[in-house]
Amino acid sequence: MLTPEEQREIEEEAAHYPVRRAACIDALRVVQKHRGWVSDESVRDIAEFLHTSPEDIDSVATFYNLIFRKPVGRHVIMICDSVSCWVMGYDKMRDHLKSRLGVEMGQTTSDGRFTLLPVVCLGACDRAPTMIVDGQLHANLDPAKIDQILERYE
Amino acid sequence: METPLTAKIRPDGEMIDLAAYERAGGYQAARQAMQMAPADIVEVVKKSGLRGRGGAGFPTGQKWSFVPSGPDSARPKYLVANGDEMEPGTFKDRVLLEGDPHELVEGMIISARAIGAERGYVFLRGEYTDAGERIERALHEAKSEGYLGQNIFGSGADFDLRLHMSGGRYMCGEETGLLNALEGKRANPRAKPPFPQVSGLFGKPTIVQNIETLCNIPHIVEKGPEWFQKLSLTGDAGTKLYGASGKVKKPGCWELPMGTTMRELLEKHAGGMQDGVQFRGALPGGASTDFLTADHLDVPMDFTAVAKAGSRLGTGTMIVLDDKTCPVGMVWNLEHFFAQESCGWCTPCWSGLHWAEEILAAIEAGRGSTEHLARLDHICKMIAPGNTFCALAPGAAEPLQSALKYFPEDFERHIREKRCPWRDGR
């Protein structure tokens, strides 16, 4: 079930499109904001709310990089693996994060604290290497700085 | 040297709010435009010679003139700002979005007047959260003053402007893919014709413009087409937001006269190469542009001259390749990106790019053969313009085909030595 707050937020978006279904991506973002990810149940709920099919919603949900169709940890680390960050040492930053967290890319730490994912170019190439944690940009990374950043997320 | 696009941006990184923007002369151009006939605004932009700053360089005024006008034309018309900025190595629109969101809003108000648009969207990539908050704030401020909404500036015209945060996919930057995304669909490209100017968002006439393009509009209206042309060093008008990333001393983004040379960008603004590394080449305008080399350093960075040199100005933000970085690994990284971001709509793209990625991975891992090089060459030809549905795959071919052309000995050495010569030393 979508919560009343989720329904209100999706309704607000839907009101600004001539077609109700067009609020699909907004709806996925609203649900993910509240729940961290988008479950099969949420896909069905959004479909019903926007008067379309769950298959239709899922075809959209699985297309977009920032919509999570699997559970994630309390904090999501997305490290940029695109070209400028690669030139500036992405491999070392990724390996440091993997060993520090004890996970492979795409996995969540056993305490549920962090999920580690790759992301495409974050548009901060003049400050490479970069990553975002819960949507916040961290730039000019080095292993010591990564350790300091991780401390801030419980 | 004038820097109209970035002149109002605060040095402390905070956004300039409405009051400060207006004190600096902001929204005067919008007021002026409300007194002009829409066709006259189109004419001014045409005369200015402004070309789209998103990569393709299409003349902006000409694009606008394709929108049907008159009382019987389809309504509502839409104006969409393309703030998807997902081209790897590109970080110029972020500077404008975060630093001066009112400049974008004003540019959109004037552009909407020119094409008769009543509704607009700022389409922003989902990762640009700071920019998103600032645009929301600017929209709120502009609405409160009556610059957006109904009867704007008392002109009788309505313009409703909304922010859309993307779900994240490179294909959203493609004009028709973006329209599908705004309609809540997968960002597959659409067949053209019909062109979006005639049948775009929700089947209505739609203009999609890059952020930097729209931010130029208030200045062109206020100061005129002749002034705009004089900003440039060459035949392509205006200033340009240039950037450099990679192993240079001072990576960054700078507003400079259009036609500034790659050498000036590299040596003067980026401070030259970092100690201990040498320049080998650069992708002049983002990931989907052909490599240029040291032989091209004196090429003026404008649409015409970079095309003549065999590449594209693209977004104007260059990615530098140095001699301590493996060109094969760099191209593998790029093709991995394009293969992953391909929407899967047409076969040459999804199949061709995955093959290219696999082959480059094999060469980089020391499992390459000379036959692989012929196959990469073949793939570049098969995904060339005309063979695919949109520009993603032809763009992906550009760094690959040019790396094969300019760095053949690096590919051959990987194959001969059955390893990446850079890997052990990195």
Coordinates of C-alpha atoms in Angstrom, one line a residue:
Chain A
M1 CA 0.0 0.0 0.0
L2 CA 1.2 3.5 -0.8
T3 CA 1.1 5.6 2.3
P4 CA -1.1 8.8 2.3
E5 CA 2.0 10.9 2.1
E6 CA 3.3 9.0 -1.0
Q7 CA -0.1 9.2 -2.6
R8 CA -0.2 13.0 -2.0
E9 CA 3.3 13.5 -3.4
I10 CA 2.6 11.4 -6.5
E11 CA -0.8 13.1 -7.1
E12 CA 0.9 16.5 -6.9
E13 CA 3.3 15.4 -9.7
A14 CA 0.6 13.8 -11.8
A15 CA -1.5 17.0 -11.8
H16 CA 1.2 18.7 -13.8
Y17 CA 1.1 16.3 -16.8
P18 CA -1.7 16.0 -19.3
V19 CA -1.6 12.2 -19.0
R20 CA -1.6 10.6 -15.5
R21 CA 0.8 7.8 -16.4
A22 CA 3.5 10.3 -17.2
A23 CA 4.1 10.7 -13.5
C24 CA 5.6 7.2 -13.5
I25 CA 9.3 8.1 -12.9
D26 CA 8.3 10.7 -10.3
A27 CA 6.2 8.0 -8.6
L28 CA 9.2 5.6 -8.5
R29 CA 11.4 8.4 -7.1
V30 CA 8.8 9.2 -4.4
V31 CA 8.5 5.6 -3.3
Q32 CA 12.3 5.2 -3.3
K33 CA 12.7 8.3 -1.3
H34 CA 10.5 6.9 1.5
R35 CA 11.5 3.3 1.4
G36 CA 15.0 3.2 0.0
W37 CA 14.1 0.9 -2.9
V38 CA 11.1 -0.2 -5.1
S39 CA 9.7 -3.6 -4.3
D40 CA 7.4 -5.7 -6.5
E41 CA 4.5 -4.7 -4.2
S42 CA 5.3 -1.0 -4.8
V43 CA 5.5 -1.6 -8.5
R44 CA 1.9 -3.0 -8.4
D45 CA 0.8 -0.2 -6.1
I46 CA 2.2 2.5 -8.4
A47 CA 0.6 0.8 -11.5
E48 CA -2.8 0.8 -9.8
F49 CA -2.5 4.4 -8.7
L50 CA -1.5 5.6 -12.2
H51 CA -4.0 3.3 -14.0
T52 CA -1.5 1.2 -15.9
S53 CA 0.0 -2.3 -15.6
P54 CA 2.8 -3.5 -13.3
E55 CA 4.7 -4.7 -16.4
D56 CA 4.5 -1.2 -17.8
I57 CA 5.9 0.3 -14.5
D58 CA 8.6 -2.3 -14.2
S59 CA 9.8 -1.8 -17.7
V60 CA 10.4 1.8 -16.8
A61 CA 11.8 1.1 -13.3
T62 CA 14.4 -1.3 -14.7
F63 CA 15.5 1.1 -17.4
Y64 CA 16.8 3.9 -15.0
N65 CA 20.1 3.7 -13.2
L66 CA 18.9 5.5 -10.1
I67 CA 15.8 3.4 -9.4
F68 CA 16.7 0.4 -7.2
R69 CA 14.7 -2.8 -7.7
K70 CA 16.6 -4.6 -4.9
P71 CA 16.9 -3.6 -1.2
V72 CA 19.9 -1.4 -0.4
G73 CA 21.8 -0.5 2.8
R74 CA 21.1 2.5 5.0
H75 CA 23.5 4.5 2.8
V76 CA 24.2 4.1 -0.9
I77 CA 27.7 4.8 -2.2
M78 CA 27.9 5.4 -5.9
I79 CA 31.4 5.7 -7.2
C80 CA 32.0 7.3 -10.6
D81 CA 33.6 4.8 -13.1
S82 CA 33.6 7.1 -16.1
V83 CA 36.5 8.3 -18.1
S84 CA 37.9 11.3 -16.2
C85 CA 37.7 9.6 -12.9
W86 CA 39.2 6.5 -14.4
V87 CA 42.2 8.5 -15.6
M88 CA 42.5 10.0 -12.2
G89 CA 42.6 6.8 -10.2
Y90 CA 39.1 5.3 -10.1
D91 CA 40.6 1.7 -9.8
K92 CA 42.4 2.5 -6.6
M93 CA 39.4 4.2 -5.0
R94 CA 37.1 1.3 -5.9
D95 CA 39.6 -1.2 -4.6
H96 CA 39.9 0.8 -1.4
L97 CA 36.2 1.0 -0.9
K98 CA 35.8 -2.8 -1.6
S99 CA 38.4 -3.8 0.9
R100 CA 37.4 -1.3 3.5
L101 CA 33.7 -2.4 3.3
G102 CA 34.4 -6.1 2.6
V103 CA 32.0 -6.1 -0.3
E104 CA 32.1 -6.4 -4.1
M105 CA 30.5 -3.8 -6.4
G106 CA 26.7 -4.2 -6.1
Q107 CA 26.7 -5.7 -2.6
T108 CA 25.6 -4.5 0.8
T109 CA 27.7 -4.7 4.0
S110 CA 26.6 -7.4 6.4
D111 CA 25.5 -4.8 8.9
G112 CA 23.3 -3.2 6.3
R113 CA 25.2 0.1 6.6
F114 CA 26.4 0.6 3.0
T115 CA 25.6 -0.5 -0.5
L116 CA 28.4 0.0 -3.1
L117 CA 27.4 0.7 -6.7
P118 CA 29.1 2.2 -9.8
V119 CA 27.6 5.3 -11.4
V120 CA 28.3 7.1 -14.7
C121 CA 30.1 10.4 -14.9
L122 CA 28.9 12.8 -12.1
G123 CA 29.8 16.0 -13.9
A124 CA 32.5 17.0 -11.5
C125 CA 35.4 15.9 -13.7
D126 CA 37.6 18.8 -12.6
R127 CA 37.5 17.3 -9.1
A128 CA 38.1 13.6 -10.0
P129 CA 38.0 11.0 -8.6
T130 CA 34.4 11.4 -7.3
M131 CA 31.5 9.5 -5.6
I132 CA 28.1 10.3 -4.2
V133 CA 26.9 9.1 -0.8
D134 CA 23.1 9.3 -0.4
G135 CA 23.0 11.9 -3.2
Q136 CA 25.7 14.1 -1.8
L137 CA 28.9 14.7 -3.9
H138 CA 32.3 13.9 -2.6
A139 CA 35.2 14.9 -4.8
N140 CA 39.0 14.9 -5.0
L141 CA 39.0 11.5 -3.3
D142 CA 42.0 9.7 -1.9
P143 CA 41.9 6.6 0.4
A144 CA 42.3 8.7 3.6
K145 CA 39.6 11.1 2.6
I146 CA 37.3 8.1 1.8
D147 CA 37.8 6.8 5.3
Q148 CA 36.9 10.1 6.8
I149 CA 33.8 10.4 4.7
L150 CA 32.6 6.9 5.7
E151 CA 32.9 7.8 9.4
R152 CA 30.1 10.4 8.9
Y153 CA 27.5 7.8 7.9
E154 CA 26.1 5.6 10.7
Chain B
M1 CA 37.1 40.1 -22.2
E2 CA 33.4 39.8 -21.5
T3 CA 32.0 36.7 -19.8
P4 CA 28.2 37.3 -19.9
L5 CA 27.2 33.7 -19.0
T6 CA 29.2 33.5 -15.8
A7 CA 29.6 37.2 -14.8
K8 CA 26.9 37.1 -12.1
I9 CA 28.1 33.8 -10.5
R10 CA 29.3 34.3 -6.9
P11 CA 32.8 33.4 -6.0
D12 CA 31.8 31.7 -2.8
G13 CA 29.8 29.0 -4.6
E14 CA 26.4 30.0 -3.3
M15 CA 23.6 30.7 -5.8
I16 CA 22.7 34.2 -6.7
D17 CA 19.2 34.9 -5.5
L18 CA 16.5 36.8 -7.2
A19 CA 17.1 40.2 -5.5
A20 CA 20.9 40.1 -6.3
Y21 CA 20.2 38.8 -9.8
E22 CA 17.9 41.8 -10.5
R23 CA 20.3 44.3 -8.9
A24 CA 22.9 43.0 -11.4
G25 CA 20.5 43.8 -14.3
G26 CA 18.7 40.4 -14.4
Y27 CA 15.2 40.1 -15.9
Q28 CA 15.6 43.3 -17.8
A29 CA 15.9 41.3 -21.0
A30 CA 12.7 39.3 -20.2
R31 CA 10.8 42.6 -19.7
Q32 CA 12.2 43.9 -23.0
A33 CA 11.2 40.6 -24.8
M34 CA 7.6 40.8 -23.5
Q35 CA 7.3 44.1 -25.5
M36 CA 8.7 42.4 -28.7
A37 CA 6.8 40.4 -31.2
P38 CA 7.7 36.7 -31.0
A39 CA 8.9 36.6 -34.6
D40 CA 11.3 39.5 -33.8
I41 CA 12.9 37.5 -31.0
V42 CA 13.4 34.5 -33.3
E43 CA 14.9 36.9 -35.8
V44 CA 17.4 38.4 -33.3
V45 CA 18.5 34.9 -32.2
K46 CA 18.9 33.8 -35.8
K47 CA 21.0 36.9 -36.6
S48 CA 23.2 36.3 -33.6
G49 CA 24.4 33.0 -35.1
L50 CA 23.9 31.2 -31.8
R51 CA 24.4 27.4 -32.3
G52 CA 23.2 24.8 -29.8
R53 CA 25.8 24.1 -27.0
G54 CA 24.7 20.6 -26.2
G55 CA 27.0 19.0 -28.8
A56 CA 25.3 19.0 -32.2
G57 CA 25.6 22.8 -32.8
F58 CA 22.3 23.3 -34.6
P59 CA 21.5 27.0 -35.2
T60 CA 19.0 27.9 -32.4
G61 CA 17.0 30.5 -34.2
Q62 CA 16.5 28.2 -37.2
K63 CA 15.2 25.4 -34.9
W64 CA 12.7 27.8 -33.4
S65 CA 11.4 28.9 -36.8
F66 CA 10.2 25.3 -37.4
V67 CA 7.6 25.6 -34.7
P68 CA 4.2 26.1 -36.2
S69 CA 2.7 29.5 -35.3
G70 CA -0.6 31.2 -35.8
P71 CA -4.0 30.8 -34.2
D72 CA -4.7 27.3 -35.7
S73 CA -1.4 25.8 -34.6
A74 CA -1.4 23.0 -32.0
R75 CA -1.4 23.9 -28.3
P76 CA 0.0 23.8 -25.8
K77 CA 3.6 24.2 -27.1
Y78 CA 6.4 23.1 -24.8
L79 CA 9.9 24.4 -24.1
V80 CA 12.3 21.9 -22.4
A81 CA 15.7 22.7 -21.0
N82 CA 18.0 19.8 -21.4
G83 CA 20.0 19.6 -18.1
D84 CA 20.8 16.0 -18.4
E85 CA 24.6 16.6 -18.7
M86 CA 25.6 12.9 -18.7
E87 CA 28.3 13.1 -21.4
P88 CA 31.4 11.7 -19.6
G89 CA 34.0 14.4 -19.1
T90 CA 31.4 17.2 -19.2
F91 CA 30.8 19.5 -16.3
K92 CA 29.9 22.9 -17.8
D93 CA 26.1 23.2 -17.4
R94 CA 26.5 22.3 -13.7
V95 CA 28.4 25.6 -13.3
L96 CA 25.4 27.6 -14.7
L97 CA 22.7 25.5 -13.0
E98 CA 24.3 25.8 -9.5
G99 CA 25.7 29.3 -9.9
D100 CA 23.0 31.2 -11.7
P101 CA 19.6 29.4 -12.0
H102 CA 17.8 32.6 -12.7
E103 CA 19.7 33.1 -15.9
L104 CA 18.3 29.8 -17.1
V105 CA 14.8 30.8 -16.0
E106 CA 15.0 34.2 -17.7
G107 CA 16.4 32.5 -20.9
M108 CA 13.4 30.1 -20.8
I109 CA 10.9 32.9 -20.3
I110 CA 12.2 34.7 -23.4
S111 CA 12.5 31.5 -25.5
A112 CA 9.0 30.5 -24.5
R113 CA 7.8 33.9 -25.7
A114 CA 9.6 33.4 -29.0
I115 CA 8.0 30.1 -29.8
G116 CA 4.7 30.6 -28.0
A117 CA 5.2 28.0 -25.4
E118 CA 2.9 28.0 -22.4
R119 CA 4.5 25.1 -20.5
G120 CA 8.1 24.3 -19.8
Y121 CA 10.2 21.7 -18.0
V122 CA 13.8 21.8 -16.7
F123 CA 14.9 18.2 -17.3
L124 CA 17.7 17.7 -14.8
R125 CA 19.9 14.6 -14.2
G126 CA 19.0 12.9 -10.9
E127 CA 22.5 13.2 -9.5
Y128 CA 22.5 17.0 -9.7
T129 CA 20.8 17.3 -6.3
D130 CA 22.3 20.7 -5.4
A131 CA 21.3 22.2 -8.8
G132 CA 17.8 20.7 -8.3
E133 CA 17.3 22.5 -5.0
R134 CA 18.6 25.8 -6.4
I135 CA 16.4 25.6 -9.5
E136 CA 13.3 24.9 -7.3
R137 CA 14.3 28.0 -5.2
A138 CA 14.7 30.1 -8.4
L139 CA 11.3 28.9 -9.7
H140 CA 9.6 29.7 -6.4
E141 CA 11.2 33.2 -6.3
A142 CA 10.2 33.9 -10.0
K143 CA 6.7 32.7 -9.4
S144 CA 6.3 34.9 -6.4
E145 CA 7.2 37.9 -8.4
G146 CA 4.8 37.0 -11.2
Y147 CA 7.6 36.2 -13.7
L148 CA 6.2 32.7 -14.1
G149 CA 2.7 31.4 -14.1
Q150 CA -0.2 33.4 -15.5
N151 CA 0.0 36.8 -17.2
I152 CA 3.7 37.0 -16.7
F153 CA 5.1 40.6 -16.5
G154 CA 1.6 41.7 -17.2
S155 CA 2.0 40.6 -20.8
G156 CA -1.2 38.4 -20.9
A157 CA 1.0 35.4 -21.7
D158 CA 1.2 32.3 -19.4
F159 CA 4.3 30.3 -18.8
D160 CA 4.2 27.4 -16.3
L161 CA 7.7 26.0 -15.6
R162 CA 8.4 22.8 -13.7
L163 CA 11.5 20.9 -12.7
H164 CA 11.8 17.2 -13.6
M165 CA 14.5 15.1 -11.9
S166 CA 15.6 12.2 -14.1
G167 CA 15.7 8.6 -13.2
G168 CA 19.2 8.5 -14.7
R169 CA 20.2 7.2 -18.1
Y170 CA 22.6 8.7 -20.8
M171 CA 19.9 8.3 -23.4
C172 CA 17.8 11.0 -21.7
G173 CA 20.2 13.5 -23.1
E174 CA 19.1 12.6 -26.7
E175 CA 16.3 14.9 -27.7
T176 CA 13.6 12.4 -28.4
G177 CA 14.7 10.0 -25.7
L178 CA 14.3 12.9 -23.3
L179 CA 10.8 13.5 -24.4
N180 CA 9.9 9.9 -23.8
A181 CA 11.5 10.1 -20.3
L182 CA 9.4 13.2 -19.6
E183 CA 6.3 11.2 -20.6
G184 CA 7.3 8.7 -18.0
K185 CA 8.6 6.1 -20.5
R186 CA 11.9 4.3 -21.2
A187 CA 14.2 6.9 -22.9
N188 CA 14.2 5.2 -26.3
P189 CA 14.7 7.5 -29.3
R190 CA 11.8 8.3 -31.6
A191 CA 11.7 8.1 -35.3
K192 CA 12.2 11.5 -37.1
P193 CA 10.2 12.9 -38.9
P194 CA 8.0 14.1 -37.3
F195 CA 10.5 16.4 -35.6
P196 CA 9.8 17.5 -32.1
Q197 CA 9.4 21.1 -33.2
V198 CA 6.2 19.9 -34.9
S199 CA 5.2 16.8 -32.8
G200 CA 7.2 16.5 -29.6
L201 CA 6.2 16.2 -25.9
F202 CA 2.7 14.6 -25.7
G203 CA 2.5 15.1 -29.5
K204 CA 2.7 18.9 -29.3
P205 CA 5.2 21.3 -30.8
T206 CA 8.3 21.2 -28.6
I207 CA 11.7 22.9 -28.5
V208 CA 14.5 21.2 -26.5
Q209 CA 17.6 23.3 -25.8
N210 CA 20.8 22.8 -23.8
I211 CA 21.3 24.8 -20.6
E212 CA 24.2 26.9 -21.9
T213 CA 22.2 27.7 -25.1
L214 CA 19.2 29.0 -23.1
C215 CA 21.5 31.0 -20.8
N216 CA 22.8 32.9 -23.8
I217 CA 19.3 34.2 -24.8
P218 CA 18.8 37.1 -22.3
H219 CA 22.2 38.5 -23.2
I220 CA 21.5 38.3 -27.0
V221 CA 18.1 40.0 -26.6
E222 CA 19.6 42.7 -24.3
K223 CA 22.8 43.5 -26.2
G224 CA 22.0 42.5 -29.8
P225 CA 23.3 40.0 -32.4
E226 CA 26.3 42.1 -33.4
W227 CA 27.6 42.3 -29.9
F228 CA 27.2 38.5 -29.6
Q229 CA 29.1 37.9 -32.8
K230 CA 32.0 40.1 -31.6
L231 CA 32.4 38.0 -28.5
S232 CA 33.9 35.3 -30.6
L233 CA 37.4 35.1 -32.1
T234 CA 36.1 33.2 -35.2
G235 CA 33.0 32.8 -37.4
D236 CA 31.0 30.8 -34.7
A237 CA 29.5 33.5 -32.5
G238 CA 29.5 34.0 -28.7
T239 CA 31.5 32.8 -25.8
K240 CA 31.9 29.2 -24.8
L241 CA 32.2 27.3 -21.5
Y242 CA 35.3 25.2 -22.0
G243 CA 36.7 22.7 -19.6
A244 CA 39.6 20.4 -19.1
S245 CA 39.9 17.2 -17.0
G246 CA 42.6 14.5 -16.7
K247 CA 46.2 14.9 -15.6
V248 CA 46.5 18.7 -16.0
K249 CA 47.7 21.0 -13.2
K250 CA 44.5 23.0 -12.8
P251 CA 41.4 21.2 -14.2
G252 CA 38.4 23.4 -14.4
C253 CA 35.8 25.2 -16.5
W254 CA 36.2 28.6 -18.0
E255 CA 34.0 31.0 -20.1
L256 CA 36.2 32.2 -23.0
P257 CA 35.7 33.6 -26.5
M258 CA 34.5 31.0 -28.9
G259 CA 37.5 29.8 -31.0
T260 CA 40.1 29.8 -28.2
T261 CA 42.7 27.3 -29.1
M262 CA 43.2 23.9 -27.4
R263 CA 46.8 25.1 -26.6
E264 CA 45.6 28.1 -24.7
L265 CA 43.0 26.0 -22.8
L266 CA 45.7 23.5 -21.9
E267 CA 48.7 25.6 -21.2
K268 CA 47.2 28.9 -19.9
H269 CA 43.9 28.0 -18.2
A270 CA 44.6 24.4 -17.2
G271 CA 48.1 25.2 -16.2
G272 CA 49.8 22.6 -18.4
M273 CA 50.3 18.9 -17.8
Q274 CA 51.1 17.6 -14.3
D275 CA 54.7 17.1 -13.5
G276 CA 56.1 13.9 -14.9
V277 CA 53.5 13.3 -17.6
Q278 CA 53.3 14.4 -21.3
F279 CA 50.3 15.3 -23.4
R280 CA 49.3 12.6 -25.9
G281 CA 45.9 13.6 -27.0
A282 CA 42.4 14.8 -25.9
L283 CA 38.8 14.2 -26.6
P284 CA 37.9 17.8 -27.3
G285 CA 34.3 17.9 -26.4
G286 CA 33.3 14.9 -24.2
A287 CA 33.4 11.1 -24.5
S288 CA 31.7 11.0 -27.9
T289 CA 34.2 13.0 -29.8
D290 CA 37.2 11.9 -31.9
F291 CA 40.7 12.2 -30.3
L292 CA 42.8 15.1 -31.4
T293 CA 46.6 15.0 -30.8
A294 CA 49.5 17.4 -30.2
D295 CA 49.4 18.2 -34.0
H296 CA 46.0 19.8 -33.4
L297 CA 46.8 22.1 -30.4
D298 CA 46.5 25.2 -32.5
V299 CA 43.0 24.4 -33.8
P300 CA 40.5 27.0 -32.6
M301 CA 37.9 25.3 -30.5
D302 CA 34.8 26.2 -32.5
F303 CA 32.2 24.1 -34.4
T304 CA 33.8 24.6 -37.8
A305 CA 37.5 24.3 -37.1
V306 CA 37.2 21.2 -34.8
A307 CA 35.1 19.5 -37.5
K308 CA 37.7 20.3 -40.1
A309 CA 40.3 18.7 -37.8
G310 CA 38.3 15.5 -37.8
S311 CA 36.5 15.7 -34.5
R312 CA 33.6 17.7 -33.0
L313 CA 33.4 20.6 -30.6
G314 CA 30.8 18.6 -28.7
T315 CA 30.3 20.1 -25.3
G316 CA 33.7 21.9 -25.3
T317 CA 35.0 20.1 -22.2
M318 CA 38.1 18.2 -23.1
I319 CA 39.4 15.0 -21.5
V320 CA 43.2 14.8 -21.7
L321 CA 45.1 11.6 -22.4
D322 CA 48.7 11.6 -21.0
D323 CA 51.6 9.2 -21.7
K324 CA 51.3 7.4 -18.4
T325 CA 47.7 6.4 -19.2
C326 CA 46.9 3.4 -21.4
P327 CA 44.9 4.6 -24.5
V328 CA 43.4 1.1 -24.9
G329 CA 42.2 1.0 -21.3
M330 CA 40.8 4.5 -21.7
V331 CA 38.8 3.5 -24.8
W332 CA 37.7 0.3 -23.1
N333 CA 36.3 2.5 -20.3
L334 CA 34.5 4.7 -22.8
E335 CA 33.0 1.7 -24.7
H336 CA 31.9 0.1 -21.5
F337 CA 30.0 3.3 -20.7
F338 CA 28.3 3.5 -24.2
A339 CA 27.5 -0.3 -24.2
Q340 CA 25.9 0.0 -20.7
E341 CA 24.0 3.2 -21.5
S342 CA 22.7 2.0 -24.9
C343 CA 18.9 1.7 -24.7
G344 CA 18.8 -1.5 -26.7
W345 CA 16.4 -0.2 -29.2
C346 CA 18.4 -0.9 -32.4
T347 CA 20.7 -3.8 -33.0
P348 CA 23.8 -2.1 -34.4
C349 CA 24.1 -0.2 -31.2
W350 CA 23.3 -2.8 -28.5
S351 CA 25.1 -5.6 -30.2
G352 CA 27.9 -3.6 -31.8
L353 CA 28.9 -1.8 -28.6
H354 CA 28.9 -4.9 -26.5
W355 CA 31.2 -6.6 -29.0
A356 CA 33.5 -3.5 -29.0
E357 CA 33.6 -3.6 -25.2
E358 CA 34.4 -7.4 -25.1
I359 CA 37.1 -7.1 -27.7
L360 CA 38.8 -4.1 -25.9
A361 CA 38.6 -6.1 -22.6
A362 CA 40.3 -9.0 -24.3
I363 CA 43.1 -6.8 -25.8
E364 CA 43.6 -5.1 -22.5
A365 CA 43.8 -8.5 -20.7
G366 CA 46.5 -9.7 -23.1
R367 CA 44.2 -12.0 -25.1
G368 CA 44.0 -9.8 -28.2
S369 CA 44.7 -10.7 -31.8
T370 CA 45.3 -8.7 -35.0
E371 CA 41.9 -10.0 -36.2
H372 CA 40.4 -8.1 -33.3
L373 CA 41.7 -4.8 -34.7
A374 CA 40.0 -5.5 -38.0
R375 CA 36.8 -6.4 -36.2
L376 CA 36.9 -3.1 -34.2
D377 CA 37.3 -1.3 -37.4
H378 CA 34.3 -3.1 -38.9
I379 CA 32.1 -2.3 -35.8
C380 CA 33.0 1.4 -36.2
K381 CA 31.7 1.3 -39.8
M382 CA 28.6 -0.7 -38.9
I383 CA 27.5 1.8 -36.2
A384 CA 28.4 4.9 -38.3
P385 CA 25.7 7.6 -38.9
G386 CA 22.8 6.3 -41.0
N387 CA 23.0 2.8 -39.6
T388 CA 21.5 3.4 -36.2
F389 CA 18.3 4.9 -34.8
C390 CA 20.0 7.8 -32.9
A391 CA 23.4 9.4 -32.4
L392 CA 24.5 7.3 -29.4
A393 CA 26.4 4.6 -31.3
P394 CA 28.0 6.9 -33.9
G395 CA 29.2 9.0 -31.0
A396 CA 30.6 5.9 -29.3
A397 CA 32.5 5.1 -32.5
E398 CA 34.3 8.4 -32.5
P399 CA 36.8 7.9 -29.7
L400 CA 37.3 4.2 -30.8
Q401 CA 38.0 4.9 -34.5
S402 CA 40.3 7.8 -33.7
A403 CA 42.2 5.8 -31.1
L404 CA 42.8 3.1 -33.7
K405 CA 44.0 5.8 -36.1
Y406 CA 46.3 7.8 -33.8
F407 CA 47.5 5.1 -31.3
P408 CA 47.8 1.9 -33.4
E409 CA 51.2 1.0 -31.9
D410 CA 49.6 0.9 -28.5
F411 CA 47.0 -1.6 -29.6
E412 CA 49.6 -3.7 -31.4
R413 CA 51.9 -3.7 -28.4
H414 CA 49.1 -5.1 -26.2
I415 CA 48.6 -7.9 -28.7
R416 CA 52.4 -8.6 -29.2
E417 CA 53.3 -8.6 -25.5
K418 CA 50.0 -10.3 -24.5
R419 CA 49.6 -7.8 -21.6
C420 CA 48.8 -4.1 -20.9
P421 CA 52.2 -2.4 -20.8
W422 CA 50.8 0.3 -18.4
R423 CA 49.1 -2.0 -16.0
D424 CA 52.2 -3.2 -13.9
G425 CA 53.5 0.4 -13.6
R426 CA 50.2 2.0 -12.5

